[in-house]
mmCIF file of C-alpha atoms in Angstrom:
data_model
loop_
_atom_site.group_PDB
_atom_site.id
_atom_site.type_symbol
_atom_site.label_atom_id
_atom_site.label_comp_id
_atom_site.label_asym_id
_atom_site.label_seq_id
_atom_site.Cartn_x
_atom_site.Cartn_y
_atom_site.Cartn_z
ATOM 1 C CA UNK A 1 -196.584 177.573 226.757
ATOM 2 C CA UNK A 2 -198.374 179.652 224.111
ATOM 3 C CA UNK A 3 -197.440 179.682 220.416
ATOM 4 C CA UNK A 4 -196.080 183.177 220.913
ATOM 5 C CA UNK A 5 -193.892 182.005 223.764
ATOM 6 C CA UNK A 6 -192.579 179.103 221.692
ATOM 7 C CA UNK A 7 -191.547 181.306 218.788
ATOM 8 C CA UNK A 8 -190.231 184.289 220.783
ATOM 9 C CA UNK A 9 -186.549 185.004 220.435
ATOM 10 C CA UNK A 10 -184.679 183.791 223.524
ATOM 11 C CA UNK A 11 -183.048 186.359 225.755
ATOM 12 C CA UNK A 12 -179.333 186.232 224.751
ATOM 13 C CA UNK A 13 -178.378 187.223 228.289
ATOM 14 C CA UNK A 14 -179.643 183.835 229.455
ATOM 15 C CA UNK A 15 -177.734 181.795 226.873
ATOM 16 C CA UNK A 16 -174.526 180.366 228.443
ATOM 17 C CA UNK A 17 -173.010 179.792 224.990
ATOM 18 C CA UNK A 18 -173.337 183.490 224.190
ATOM 19 C CA UNK A 19 -171.802 184.774 227.413
ATOM 20 C CA UNK A 20 -168.468 186.472 226.795
ATOM 21 C CA UNK A 21 -166.119 188.383 229.045
ATOM 22 C CA UNK A 22 -162.848 189.964 228.052
ATOM 23 C CA UNK A 23 -160.044 189.067 230.424
ATOM 24 C CA UNK A 24 -157.302 191.424 231.505
ATOM 25 C CA UNK A 25 -154.311 192.146 229.282
ATOM 26 C CA UNK A 26 -151.781 192.126 232.112
ATOM 27 C CA UNK A 27 -150.284 188.666 232.379
ATOM 28 C CA UNK A 28 -148.290 186.519 234.763
ATOM 29 C CA UNK A 29 -144.626 185.910 233.969
ATOM 30 C CA UNK A 30 -142.232 183.419 235.514
ATOM 31 C CA UNK A 31 -139.795 186.218 236.371
ATOM 32 C CA UNK A 32 -142.467 187.891 238.513
ATOM 33 C CA UNK A 33 -143.178 184.857 240.701
ATOM 34 C CA UNK A 34 -142.123 184.501 244.330
ATOM 35 C CA UNK A 35 -139.709 181.720 245.249
ATOM 36 C CA UNK A 36 -142.478 179.667 246.841
ATOM 37 C CA UNK A 37 -146.226 179.268 246.305
ATOM 38 C CA UNK A 38 -147.347 180.473 249.728
ATOM 39 C CA UNK A 39 -145.459 183.747 249.287
ATOM 40 C CA UNK A 40 -146.991 184.132 245.823
ATOM 41 C CA UNK A 41 -150.422 183.338 247.250
ATOM 42 C CA UNK A 42 -149.884 186.037 249.859
ATOM 43 C CA UNK A 43 -149.175 188.595 247.134
ATOM 44 C CA UNK A 44 -152.340 187.757 245.230
ATOM 45 C CA UNK A 45 -154.439 187.506 248.387
ATOM 46 C CA UNK A 46 -153.328 190.964 249.489
ATOM 47 C CA UNK A 47 -154.237 192.349 246.076
ATOM 48 C CA UNK A 48 -157.667 190.703 246.242
ATOM 49 C CA UNK A 49 -158.280 192.298 249.644
ATOM 50 C CA UNK A 50 -156.883 195.735 248.787
ATOM 51 C CA UNK A 51 -158.691 196.060 245.448
ATOM 52 C CA UNK A 52 -161.960 195.098 247.165
ATOM 53 C CA UNK A 53 -163.322 193.460 244.022
ATOM 54 C CA UNK A 54 -163.831 189.959 245.395
ATOM 55 C CA UNK A 55 -166.585 189.187 247.886
ATOM 56 C CA UNK A 56 -164.909 187.155 250.636
ATOM 57 C CA UNK A 57 -161.497 186.570 249.033
ATOM 58 C CA UNK A 58 -160.840 183.917 251.692
ATOM 59 C CA UNK A 59 -163.704 181.798 250.316
ATOM 60 C CA UNK A 60 -162.453 178.619 248.691
ATOM 61 C CA UNK A 61 -164.055 175.560 247.130
ATOM 62 C CA UNK A 62 -162.927 172.416 248.953
ATOM 63 C CA UNK A 63 -163.222 169.195 246.952
ATOM 64 C CA UNK A 64 -162.911 165.819 248.625
ATOM 65 C CA UNK A 65 -163.591 162.219 247.641
ATOM 66 C CA UNK A 66 -164.739 159.191 249.577
ATOM 67 C CA UNK A 67 -162.957 155.854 249.577
ATOM 68 C CA UNK A 68 -164.839 154.849 246.386
ATOM 69 C CA UNK A 69 -163.597 157.949 244.590
ATOM 70 C CA UNK A 70 -166.957 159.756 244.552
ATOM 71 C CA UNK A 71 -166.243 163.503 244.761
ATOM 72 C CA UNK A 72 -168.027 166.288 246.598
ATOM 73 C CA UNK A 73 -167.394 170.034 246.742
ATOM 74 C CA UNK A 74 -168.441 172.951 248.900
ATOM 75 C CA UNK A 75 -167.359 176.503 249.682
ATOM 76 C CA UNK A 76 -165.697 177.176 253.039
ATOM 77 C CA UNK A 77 -163.769 180.097 254.475
ATOM 78 C CA UNK A 78 -160.004 179.869 254.820
ATOM 79 C CA UNK A 79 -159.064 181.175 258.252
ATOM 80 C CA UNK A 80 -155.262 181.058 258.129
ATOM 81 C CA UNK A 81 -152.396 180.446 255.740
ATOM 82 C CA UNK A 82 -148.640 180.195 256.229
ATOM 83 C CA UNK A 83 -145.679 178.212 254.916
ATOM 84 C CA UNK A 84 -147.354 175.024 256.161
ATOM 85 C CA UNK A 85 -150.503 175.494 254.103
ATOM 86 C CA UNK A 86 -154.139 176.577 254.295
ATOM 87 C CA UNK A 87 -156.421 176.150 257.325
ATOM 88 C CA UNK A 88 -160.198 175.929 257.628
ATOM 89 C CA UNK A 89 -162.512 174.779 260.421
ATOM 90 C CA UNK A 90 -165.509 172.479 260.411
ATOM 91 C CA UNK A 91 -167.562 169.936 262.314
ATOM 92 C CA UNK A 92 -165.588 166.686 262.339
ATOM 93 C CA UNK A 93 -168.838 164.801 261.766
ATOM 94 C CA UNK A 94 -169.491 166.635 258.486
ATOM 95 C CA UNK A 95 -169.239 164.916 255.132
ATOM 96 C CA UNK A 96 -166.053 166.721 254.154
ATOM 97 C CA UNK A 97 -164.366 165.877 257.452
ATOM 98 C CA UNK A 98 -165.342 162.219 257.257
ATOM 99 C CA UNK A 99 -164.065 162.024 253.700
ATOM 100 C CA UNK A 100 -160.796 163.736 254.602
ATOM 101 C CA UNK A 101 -160.269 161.364 257.511
ATOM 102 C CA UNK A 102 -160.707 158.416 255.124
ATOM 103 C CA UNK A 103 -158.933 159.977 252.133
ATOM 104 C CA UNK A 104 -156.718 162.988 252.939
ATOM 105 C CA UNK A 105 -156.149 163.984 249.301
ATOM 106 C CA UNK A 106 -157.926 167.279 248.689
ATOM 107 C CA UNK A 107 -158.136 170.154 246.219
ATOM 108 C CA UNK A 108 -158.848 173.830 246.861
ATOM 109 C CA UNK A 109 -159.998 176.528 244.457
ATOM 110 C CA UNK A 110 -159.958 180.274 245.102
ATOM 111 C CA UNK A 111 -162.293 181.691 242.382
ATOM 112 C CA UNK A 112 -161.401 185.374 242.165
ATOM 113 C CA UNK A 113 -163.512 186.002 239.057
ATOM 114 C CA UNK A 114 -163.646 189.834 239.208
ATOM 115 C CA UNK A 115 -159.832 189.825 238.935
ATOM 116 C CA UNK A 116 -159.818 187.103 236.248
ATOM 117 C CA UNK A 117 -157.734 184.998 238.605
ATOM 118 C CA UNK A 118 -157.892 181.569 240.159
ATOM 119 C CA UNK A 119 -155.608 179.715 242.549
ATOM 120 C CA UNK A 120 -155.841 175.922 242.369
ATOM 121 C CA UNK A 121 -154.289 173.752 245.071
ATOM 122 C CA UNK A 122 -153.843 170.025 245.533
ATOM 123 C CA UNK A 123 -152.533 168.691 248.806
ATOM 124 C CA UNK A 124 -152.864 166.527 251.874
ATOM 125 C CA UNK A 125 -155.160 167.346 254.786
ATOM 126 C CA UNK A 126 -154.474 166.737 258.457
ATOM 127 C CA UNK A 127 -156.283 167.902 261.570
ATOM 128 C CA UNK A 128 -154.998 170.892 263.476
ATOM 129 C CA UNK A 129 -154.010 170.497 267.129
ATOM 130 C CA UNK A 130 -156.567 171.193 269.839
ATOM 131 C CA UNK A 131 -154.624 174.203 271.143
ATOM 132 C CA UNK A 132 -154.681 175.806 267.696
ATOM 133 C CA UNK A 133 -158.369 174.977 267.319
ATOM 134 C CA UNK A 134 -159.233 176.449 270.716
ATOM 135 C CA UNK A 135 -157.279 179.628 270.009
ATOM 136 C CA UNK A 136 -159.241 180.208 266.819
ATOM 137 C CA UNK A 137 -162.576 179.237 268.393
ATOM 138 C CA UNK A 138 -162.134 182.006 270.979
ATOM 139 C CA UNK A 139 -161.946 184.584 268.172
ATOM 140 C CA UNK A 140 -165.328 183.593 266.710
ATOM 141 C CA UNK A 141 -168.413 185.703 267.426
ATOM 142 C CA UNK A 142 -170.523 184.410 270.298
ATOM 143 C CA UNK A 143 -173.303 183.344 267.937
ATOM 144 C CA UNK A 144 -170.910 181.375 265.748
ATOM 145 C CA UNK A 145 -169.550 179.588 268.808
ATOM 146 C CA UNK A 146 -173.080 178.528 269.729
ATOM 147 C CA UNK A 147 -173.747 177.518 266.134
ATOM 148 C CA UNK A 148 -170.828 175.081 266.244
ATOM 149 C CA UNK A 149 -172.663 173.261 269.042
ATOM 150 C CA UNK A 150 -176.181 173.604 267.616
ATOM 151 C CA UNK A 151 -175.489 172.117 264.191
ATOM 152 C CA UNK A 152 -174.732 168.438 263.641
ATOM 153 C CA UNK A 153 -173.347 169.381 260.249
ATOM 154 C CA UNK A 154 -174.399 167.316 257.220
ATOM 155 C CA UNK A 155 -176.906 165.248 259.242
ATOM 156 C CA UNK A 156 -180.595 165.118 258.292
ATOM 157 C CA UNK A 157 -182.917 167.223 260.471
ATOM 158 C CA UNK A 158 -186.705 167.345 260.540
ATOM 159 C CA UNK A 159 -187.092 171.100 260.185
ATOM 160 C CA UNK A 160 -185.534 174.536 260.551
ATOM 161 C CA UNK A 161 -187.433 174.830 263.839
ATOM 162 C CA UNK A 162 -185.420 171.924 265.248
ATOM 163 C CA UNK A 163 -182.166 173.747 264.524
ATOM 164 C CA UNK A 164 -183.404 177.026 265.958
ATOM 165 C CA UNK A 165 -184.684 175.284 269.082
ATOM 166 C CA UNK A 166 -181.276 173.738 269.667
ATOM 167 C CA UNK A 167 -179.640 177.139 269.249
ATOM 168 C CA UNK A 168 -182.100 178.782 271.657
ATOM 169 C CA UNK A 169 -181.306 176.208 274.352
ATOM 170 C CA UNK A 170 -177.593 176.898 273.977
ATOM 171 C CA UNK A 171 -178.180 180.651 274.015
ATOM 172 C CA UNK A 172 -179.969 180.293 277.349
ATOM 173 C CA UNK A 173 -177.193 178.120 278.749
ATOM 174 C CA UNK A 174 -174.361 180.348 277.523
ATOM 175 C CA UNK A 175 -175.583 183.954 277.348
ATOM 176 C CA UNK A 176 -173.525 186.693 275.739
ATOM 177 C CA UNK A 177 -170.347 187.291 277.746
ATOM 178 C CA UNK A 178 -170.111 183.752 279.097
ATOM 179 C CA UNK A 179 -167.374 181.483 277.758
ATOM 180 C CA UNK A 180 -168.549 178.769 275.404
ATOM 181 C CA UNK A 181 -166.519 175.538 275.605
ATOM 182 C CA UNK A 182 -164.855 174.319 272.440
ATOM 183 C CA UNK A 183 -166.896 171.445 270.965
ATOM 184 C CA UNK A 184 -164.900 168.195 270.936
ATOM 185 C CA UNK A 185 -166.404 167.379 267.534
ATOM 186 C CA UNK A 186 -165.251 170.633 265.943
ATOM 187 C CA UNK A 187 -161.826 171.677 264.687
ATOM 188 C CA UNK A 188 -159.528 172.535 261.854
ATOM 189 C CA UNK A 189 -157.826 170.979 258.870
ATOM 190 C CA UNK A 190 -154.531 172.186 257.454
ATOM 191 C CA UNK A 191 -153.958 171.512 253.753
ATOM 192 C CA UNK A 192 -150.257 170.999 253.013
ATOM 193 C CA UNK A 193 -149.924 171.866 249.293
ATOM 194 C CA UNK A 194 -148.304 169.566 246.774
ATOM 195 C CA UNK A 195 -149.154 171.716 243.748
ATOM 196 C CA UNK A 196 -150.330 175.331 243.560
ATOM 197 C CA UNK A 197 -151.403 176.771 240.217
ATOM 198 C CA UNK A 198 -151.826 180.498 239.605
ATOM 199 C CA UNK A 199 -154.260 181.144 236.757
ATOM 200 C CA UNK A 200 -154.457 184.567 235.146
ATOM 201 C CA UNK A 201 -157.079 185.223 232.480
ATOM 202 C CA UNK A 202 -155.785 186.692 229.195
ATOM 203 C CA UNK A 203 -157.232 187.826 225.876
ATOM 204 C CA UNK A 204 -158.376 185.223 223.333
ATOM 205 C CA UNK A 205 -158.457 182.562 226.064
ATOM 206 C CA UNK A 206 -154.647 182.379 225.977
ATOM 207 C CA UNK A 207 -154.495 182.361 229.753
ATOM 208 C CA UNK A 208 -151.341 182.261 231.870
ATOM 209 C CA UNK A 209 -151.106 179.151 234.044
ATOM 210 C CA UNK A 210 -148.027 178.763 236.239
ATOM 211 C CA UNK A 211 -147.865 175.787 238.587
ATOM 212 C CA UNK A 212 -145.572 175.174 241.529
ATOM 213 C CA UNK A 213 -144.920 171.492 242.239
ATOM 214 C CA UNK A 214 -143.153 170.259 245.354
ATOM 215 C CA UNK A 215 -139.910 168.321 244.892
ATOM 216 C CA UNK A 216 -139.761 165.104 246.968
ATOM 217 C CA UNK A 217 -136.483 166.355 248.436
ATOM 218 C CA UNK A 218 -137.908 169.771 249.303
ATOM 219 C CA UNK A 219 -138.339 173.033 247.445
ATOM 220 C CA UNK A 220 -140.464 173.804 244.415
ATOM 221 C CA UNK A 221 -140.206 173.906 240.670
ATOM 222 C CA UNK A 222 -142.427 175.940 238.347
ATOM 223 C CA UNK A 223 -144.048 174.792 235.117
ATOM 224 C CA UNK A 224 -146.085 176.759 232.578
ATOM 225 C CA UNK A 225 -149.255 174.960 231.482
ATOM 226 C CA UNK A 226 -150.995 175.456 228.175
ATOM 227 C CA UNK A 227 -154.391 177.092 228.570
#
């Protein structure tokens, strides 16, 4: 680094401490909430899709922990939601699947930054049934079906060429138009929510945070959290 480089003023655009965004004025009020969190999620999800501001609004960060409590996170695509929770699919040999099998407590985060919104979920994961898994697998593009076989997700491989070679062998075995069997090591997880927080950004960092929490006897109650 030259003396000139050392004394040059830093680019303020690259300084995280100087980054500022003004959040929306419109807030989130208890009177506007749906009776249950999945209905409320549906409202926000529809808005995220219709406003077309969020790239892949079904993308969510899934955080798991192993039996020693060491966490890990990754982004996956939600493929279904209903009153029973949120569903995604994965290789059951992957790190997240192994951790969920050992410790089913999980958190989800939908980061809809362009709308100044987040949805935060905590819940319990369980595997989907094979019929449900097969029904979804049939809707996947042919290449994605082959990819589910080609990738031993989360395992160490020697090179990209090894992965592409595996895919090419499968492509020759199951050409376009031929049915690809559902991998036995691949399937879904459904996250049954225990808490669902709806976070709406507001001016001066006085954000709205409304959280649904499940009653042990059934139903939900709503709490407002301080930002």
